[in-house]
XYZ file of C-alpha atoms in Angstrom:
397
model
C -70.392 -137.952 -68.464
C -71.545 -134.345 -68.125
C -70.360 -134.278 -64.505
C -66.911 -135.484 -65.599
C -66.664 -132.626 -68.090
C -67.730 -130.093 -65.451
C -65.067 -131.425 -63.053
C -62.479 -131.272 -65.823
C -63.333 -127.676 -66.698
C -63.159 -126.591 -63.047
C -59.795 -128.279 -62.510
C -58.281 -126.771 -65.649
C -59.440 -123.267 -64.735
C -57.824 -123.548 -61.289
C -54.519 -124.933 -62.554
C -51.622 -122.467 -62.072
C -49.333 -121.906 -65.045
C -46.502 -119.999 -63.331
C -44.143 -122.913 -62.698
C -43.910 -125.644 -65.301
C -41.835 -128.784 -65.064
C -38.815 -129.164 -67.330
C -40.624 -132.149 -68.876
C -43.485 -130.061 -70.263
C -41.695 -128.527 -73.274
C -39.624 -131.704 -73.822
C -42.613 -134.034 -74.191
C -43.867 -134.405 -77.749
C -47.563 -133.839 -77.162
C -48.355 -134.464 -80.835
C -47.932 -138.217 -80.259
C -51.398 -139.783 -80.406
C -50.798 -142.127 -77.473
C -48.582 -140.714 -74.768
C -47.903 -142.100 -71.303
C -46.346 -140.371 -68.297
C -45.466 -142.470 -65.290
C -43.787 -141.574 -62.031
C -43.867 -141.879 -58.269
C -46.734 -140.503 -56.257
C -46.437 -136.790 -55.550
C -44.079 -135.854 -58.389
C -46.619 -133.685 -60.249
C -48.063 -135.888 -63.006
C -51.618 -134.581 -62.587
C -50.497 -130.951 -62.707
C -48.496 -131.724 -65.838
C -51.624 -133.013 -67.608
C -53.801 -130.123 -66.455
C -51.234 -127.521 -67.547
C -51.087 -129.056 -71.004
C -54.875 -129.106 -71.150
C -55.094 -125.455 -70.149
C -52.435 -124.636 -72.739
C -54.663 -126.143 -75.461
C -57.402 -123.640 -74.593
C -60.218 -125.868 -75.875
C -63.690 -126.364 -74.351
C -64.234 -129.452 -72.197
C -66.253 -131.264 -74.872
C -63.146 -131.177 -77.109
C -60.347 -131.625 -74.562
C -60.936 -133.078 -71.102
C -59.287 -134.610 -68.039
C -60.708 -137.767 -66.433
C -59.251 -139.427 -63.341
C -59.809 -143.173 -63.408
C -59.769 -143.039 -59.617
C -63.094 -141.152 -59.843
C -66.117 -142.924 -58.335
C -67.788 -142.544 -61.742
C -65.632 -145.393 -63.062
C -66.748 -147.815 -60.363
C -69.973 -148.351 -62.311
C -69.141 -146.964 -65.767
C -66.710 -148.445 -68.266
C -63.957 -146.357 -69.791
C -64.383 -147.309 -73.449
C -68.101 -146.395 -73.797
C -67.461 -143.142 -71.914
C -64.714 -142.116 -74.314
C -66.710 -143.246 -77.334
C -69.457 -140.866 -76.224
C -66.876 -138.119 -75.635
C -65.496 -138.663 -79.154
C -68.940 -138.581 -80.797
C -69.658 -135.263 -79.081
C -66.577 -133.646 -80.586
C -63.788 -134.917 -78.316
C -60.255 -134.644 -79.717
C -57.956 -134.782 -76.676
C -58.446 -136.923 -73.594
C -56.117 -136.871 -70.593
C -56.496 -139.909 -68.321
C -55.031 -139.858 -64.817
C -54.254 -142.804 -62.500
C -54.864 -145.454 -65.173
C -53.440 -148.213 -62.996
C -56.527 -147.830 -60.750
C -58.786 -149.114 -63.541
C -58.740 -152.876 -64.282
C -58.042 -153.683 -67.913
C -57.046 -150.118 -68.751
C -54.407 -151.143 -71.306
C -56.821 -153.167 -73.438
C -59.476 -150.438 -73.514
C -56.952 -147.712 -74.358
C -55.460 -149.886 -77.099
C -58.893 -150.383 -78.683
C -59.720 -146.671 -78.478
C -56.392 -145.821 -80.089
C -56.989 -148.291 -82.919
C -60.656 -147.482 -83.605
C -60.594 -143.662 -83.254
C -57.564 -142.331 -85.155
C -58.556 -138.705 -84.515
C -58.573 -139.132 -80.734
C -55.376 -138.094 -78.922
C -54.836 -139.925 -75.640
C -52.397 -138.998 -72.880
C -52.359 -140.980 -69.646
C -50.517 -141.047 -66.350
C -49.896 -143.898 -63.976
C -47.735 -145.160 -61.186
C -44.019 -145.753 -61.701
C -44.772 -149.473 -61.374
C -46.392 -149.537 -64.846
C -44.574 -151.710 -67.372
C -46.352 -151.416 -70.728
C -44.714 -154.540 -72.115
C -46.133 -156.633 -69.267
C -49.716 -155.444 -69.449
C -52.401 -157.808 -70.690
C -52.187 -155.937 -73.995
C -48.726 -154.750 -75.001
C -48.931 -150.978 -75.566
C -45.177 -150.528 -75.898
C -45.351 -150.495 -79.721
C -48.094 -147.845 -79.726
C -47.378 -145.559 -76.787
C -44.442 -143.262 -76.106
C -43.761 -143.470 -72.370
C -42.001 -140.802 -70.306
C -41.072 -140.917 -66.627
C -41.455 -137.820 -64.472
C -38.916 -137.668 -61.617
C -39.228 -135.425 -58.586
C -38.006 -131.852 -58.613
C -34.315 -131.323 -59.319
C -32.477 -128.747 -57.220
C -32.791 -126.334 -60.156
C -36.553 -126.887 -60.431
C -36.947 -126.466 -56.676
C -35.221 -123.089 -56.836
C -37.413 -121.978 -59.747
C -40.567 -123.332 -58.084
C -39.840 -121.288 -54.958
C -38.866 -118.198 -56.973
C -35.237 -118.111 -55.832
C -33.668 -118.571 -59.233
C -34.169 -118.593 -63.005
C -31.675 -120.133 -65.406
C -31.563 -122.804 -68.129
C -30.543 -126.374 -67.381
C -26.907 -127.406 -67.751
C -25.651 -130.531 -69.507
C -23.260 -133.044 -68.000
C -20.754 -131.984 -70.651
C -20.978 -128.396 -69.375
C -20.325 -129.479 -65.803
C -17.424 -131.850 -66.503
C -15.651 -129.585 -69.011
C -13.147 -127.435 -67.080
C -13.175 -124.869 -69.905
C -16.975 -124.526 -70.014
C -18.301 -121.203 -68.803
C -21.528 -122.531 -67.251
C -21.096 -120.162 -64.314
C -21.816 -117.274 -66.694
C -25.311 -118.645 -67.346
C -26.269 -118.266 -63.671
C -27.611 -115.051 -62.110
C -24.795 -112.830 -60.829
C -26.271 -112.723 -57.316
C -27.021 -116.466 -57.124
C -25.794 -118.118 -53.922
C -25.865 -121.826 -54.792
C -25.649 -123.170 -51.231
C -28.244 -120.871 -49.675
C -31.178 -123.249 -50.206
C -29.297 -126.520 -50.674
C -29.967 -127.962 -47.189
C -33.637 -127.066 -47.486
C -33.806 -128.948 -50.774
C -32.243 -132.059 -49.246
C -34.941 -132.113 -46.564
C -37.987 -130.667 -48.356
C -37.376 -130.156 -52.056
C -37.971 -133.327 -54.084
C -41.785 -133.434 -54.108
C -43.700 -130.326 -55.254
C -46.278 -130.565 -52.455
C -43.665 -129.381 -49.921
C -44.786 -125.824 -50.712
C -48.301 -126.532 -49.413
C -47.380 -127.524 -45.853
C -43.701 -127.569 -44.942
C -44.357 -128.391 -41.283
C -46.406 -131.472 -42.154
C -44.291 -132.468 -45.152
C -42.419 -135.419 -43.664
C -45.575 -136.843 -42.103
C -47.250 -136.618 -45.507
C -44.259 -138.399 -47.021
C -44.703 -141.220 -44.504
C -48.349 -141.509 -45.583
C -47.293 -141.495 -49.233
C -44.871 -144.375 -48.583
C -47.637 -146.428 -46.973
C -50.014 -145.727 -49.870
C -47.409 -146.840 -52.399
C -46.590 -150.060 -50.558
C -50.123 -150.991 -49.440
C -52.072 -149.979 -52.563
C -49.991 -149.184 -55.664
C -47.734 -152.196 -55.383
C -50.719 -154.534 -55.418
C -50.628 -153.969 -59.193
C -47.169 -155.518 -59.535
C -47.005 -158.990 -60.997
C -45.912 -161.464 -58.363
C -46.411 -159.149 -55.367
C -48.644 -160.444 -52.590
C -50.337 -157.456 -50.853
C -50.358 -159.460 -47.622
C -46.593 -158.879 -47.492
C -46.883 -155.071 -47.487
C -45.970 -154.869 -43.811
C -42.767 -156.831 -44.390
C -41.911 -154.568 -47.285
C -42.311 -151.498 -45.077
C -40.085 -153.165 -42.508
C -37.463 -153.850 -45.183
C -37.572 -150.214 -46.303
C -37.059 -149.037 -42.730
C -34.064 -151.362 -42.274
C -32.542 -150.102 -45.528
C -33.115 -146.457 -44.620
C -31.062 -146.879 -41.461
C -28.109 -148.315 -43.371
C -27.931 -146.678 -46.813
C -25.791 -146.532 -48.828
C -26.036 -150.268 -48.264
C -23.973 -153.018 -49.831
C -26.509 -155.789 -49.420
C -25.868 -159.022 -47.615
C -29.120 -160.760 -48.559
C -29.001 -163.275 -45.703
C -28.468 -160.605 -43.054
C -31.044 -158.323 -44.647
C -33.604 -161.139 -44.667
C -33.041 -161.758 -40.957
C -33.329 -158.071 -40.018
C -36.522 -157.582 -42.042
C -38.018 -160.988 -41.152
C -38.275 -161.959 -44.828
C -37.303 -165.249 -46.457
C -33.885 -164.901 -48.097
C -35.184 -166.159 -51.445
C -37.636 -163.249 -51.713
C -35.405 -160.378 -50.559
C -34.079 -159.612 -54.042
C -37.602 -159.520 -55.458
C -38.625 -157.120 -52.699
C -35.697 -154.821 -53.465
C -36.802 -154.716 -57.103
C -40.401 -153.972 -56.042
C -39.186 -151.038 -53.928
C -37.130 -149.736 -56.825
C -40.087 -149.976 -59.219
C -42.123 -147.984 -56.696
C -39.344 -145.346 -56.710
C -38.693 -145.676 -52.999
C -35.113 -146.923 -53.394
C -32.423 -146.919 -56.091
C -30.315 -149.957 -56.944
C -26.824 -149.517 -58.368
C -25.071 -152.356 -60.176
C -21.414 -152.945 -60.974
C -20.241 -151.662 -64.391
C -21.288 -153.889 -67.270
C -24.253 -155.475 -65.493
C -27.025 -156.087 -67.995
C -30.306 -154.232 -67.669
C -33.220 -156.233 -66.374
C -31.146 -159.044 -64.901
C -32.275 -160.414 -61.551
C -29.010 -160.006 -59.681
C -27.913 -158.672 -56.328
C -27.199 -154.928 -56.575
C -23.820 -153.583 -55.582
C -25.366 -150.752 -53.525
C -28.817 -149.707 -52.330
C -29.861 -146.085 -51.760
C -33.098 -144.355 -50.886
C -34.731 -142.797 -53.945
C -34.117 -139.241 -52.735
C -32.832 -137.378 -49.708
C -36.284 -136.263 -48.494
C -37.138 -139.898 -47.702
C -34.145 -140.074 -45.353
C -35.660 -137.284 -43.247
C -39.153 -138.793 -43.387
C -38.140 -142.297 -42.310
C -36.019 -141.291 -39.303
C -36.359 -138.605 -36.658
C -32.580 -138.239 -36.265
C -30.521 -136.131 -38.674
C -29.491 -138.362 -41.610
C -25.836 -139.202 -42.145
C -24.239 -136.455 -44.240
C -22.295 -138.903 -46.415
C -25.523 -140.728 -47.198
C -27.216 -137.439 -48.168
C -24.388 -136.464 -50.507
C -24.394 -139.716 -52.444
C -28.196 -140.006 -52.502
C -28.518 -136.462 -53.841
C -25.977 -137.093 -56.587
C -27.655 -140.318 -57.659
C -31.160 -138.818 -57.632
C -30.082 -135.968 -59.927
C -28.057 -138.097 -62.380
C -29.980 -141.348 -62.677
C -33.010 -139.930 -64.543
C -30.681 -138.902 -67.391
C -27.565 -141.087 -67.242
C -26.462 -144.650 -66.545
C -24.853 -144.875 -63.108
C -22.883 -147.843 -61.802
C -20.700 -148.618 -58.775
C -17.017 -148.995 -59.806
C -14.355 -150.759 -57.712
C -12.623 -147.393 -57.150
C -14.719 -144.311 -56.530
C -18.359 -143.861 -55.578
C -19.998 -143.743 -59.017
C -19.241 -144.313 -62.678
C -21.286 -142.190 -65.124
C -22.107 -143.712 -68.530
C -19.091 -146.054 -68.149
C -16.811 -143.039 -68.705
C -16.421 -140.709 -65.712
C -15.433 -141.775 -62.203
C -16.815 -139.718 -59.332
C -15.652 -139.610 -55.714
C -17.932 -137.660 -53.365
C -17.072 -136.134 -49.996
C -16.703 -133.091 -47.815
C -14.151 -130.300 -47.723
C -11.225 -132.662 -47.128
C -11.986 -135.124 -49.936
C -8.965 -135.727 -52.208
C -8.131 -137.787 -55.309
C -6.376 -140.478 -53.240
C -9.016 -143.163 -53.891
C -9.288 -142.465 -57.627
C -5.722 -141.401 -58.412
C -5.253 -144.247 -60.905
C -8.484 -143.511 -62.784
C -8.682 -141.450 -65.965
C -11.607 -139.033 -66.400
C -11.933 -138.815 -62.628
C -13.498 -136.029 -60.573
C -13.829 -135.236 -56.907
C -17.226 -133.805 -55.976
C -17.354 -131.825 -52.743
C -20.194 -130.679 -50.579
C -20.110 -127.044 -49.342
C -18.093 -125.907 -52.387
C -19.623 -123.089 -54.439
C -17.690 -123.320 -57.719
C -15.158 -125.697 -59.377
C -11.473 -125.840 -58.625
C -10.006 -127.739 -61.587
C -11.323 -131.298 -61.424
C -12.914 -130.679 -58.033
C -16.594 -129.948 -58.613
C -19.352 -128.683 -56.309
C -22.043 -131.198 -55.403
C -24.969 -128.796 -55.874
C -24.275 -128.198 -59.585
C -25.378 -131.753 -60.444
C -28.836 -130.584 -59.434
C -28.910 -128.269 -62.465
C -29.259 -131.008 -65.108
C -33.034 -130.793 -65.553
């Protein structure tokens, strides 16, 4: 275990503290059992290491262990943490828990037997605590970390510094949210860059190789992470990649399951399951009609890619601008609000506000009969009555 503590100490010392995700101050770190899940590349590991550095404790009291470490191929987690606890351990941060078989049972036992040990863990977005061998949902508080919002991207790249807005701020025509922004802020200056490169924090490391790295990330998710999903046969990973490619060429897609099955060479009876697998892996987003119950196995009304960066990674041609607009809006709203697909308009937020999205010529014609309706336009800097700029929905977190 000494080598694990040395690795932990080295990682913590090298962790930058300049940019911190919006989630960091929101998470209640005093909870004894805390889980953070999310898609690959969204910054879960950095989040843990920043919190660990913030504690300022020596490695024998607060440490980071990755369960993807070769150490855990021939050492069990529970005895390792029991030893850590006996030597003065108080806080343990466990990364990539889904890579360790039986992780839920061992964490549950550690939580029950060592009431002074604080455990935080991260795992893939596919984790469902209620479906693990041991149900941790009554013990653990689980957060999900999305990719960078447009606001976070601007802060991360040192273009901008301002607090997050609320949806109420944005939709209230009398709200003075513009006053909270820097006077010299040009909201559209970096918007196109964000659509292509801004959702995953690692874009800053290698912009030229970013989309190739995203392609590799997609393969890793489908070929390795999704093997953990109940009911998924890893031998079908290739078909799942083919389905994702078909979807990416057509989004926003109103699915015809028979046609989709033919194009992706998948049996029609399994297409819906595959769509749900891709959503759980945070590669696509499914939007239902208003009033559709959560968790029901039903055909979605529309299918989108999870974020606009994936549209650039999956195709060499410039993505359709209408697709980018709607995908951006959905990716910024869905982490915080319930979004559905109404009969009139593009989106319905929290069953209250109807949104129609378009370019400079978009009017209220399609949503004229709707109350609480807004037109959202690309390439608009600031609101004009009930016409709102698209970019501002990237300021919610």
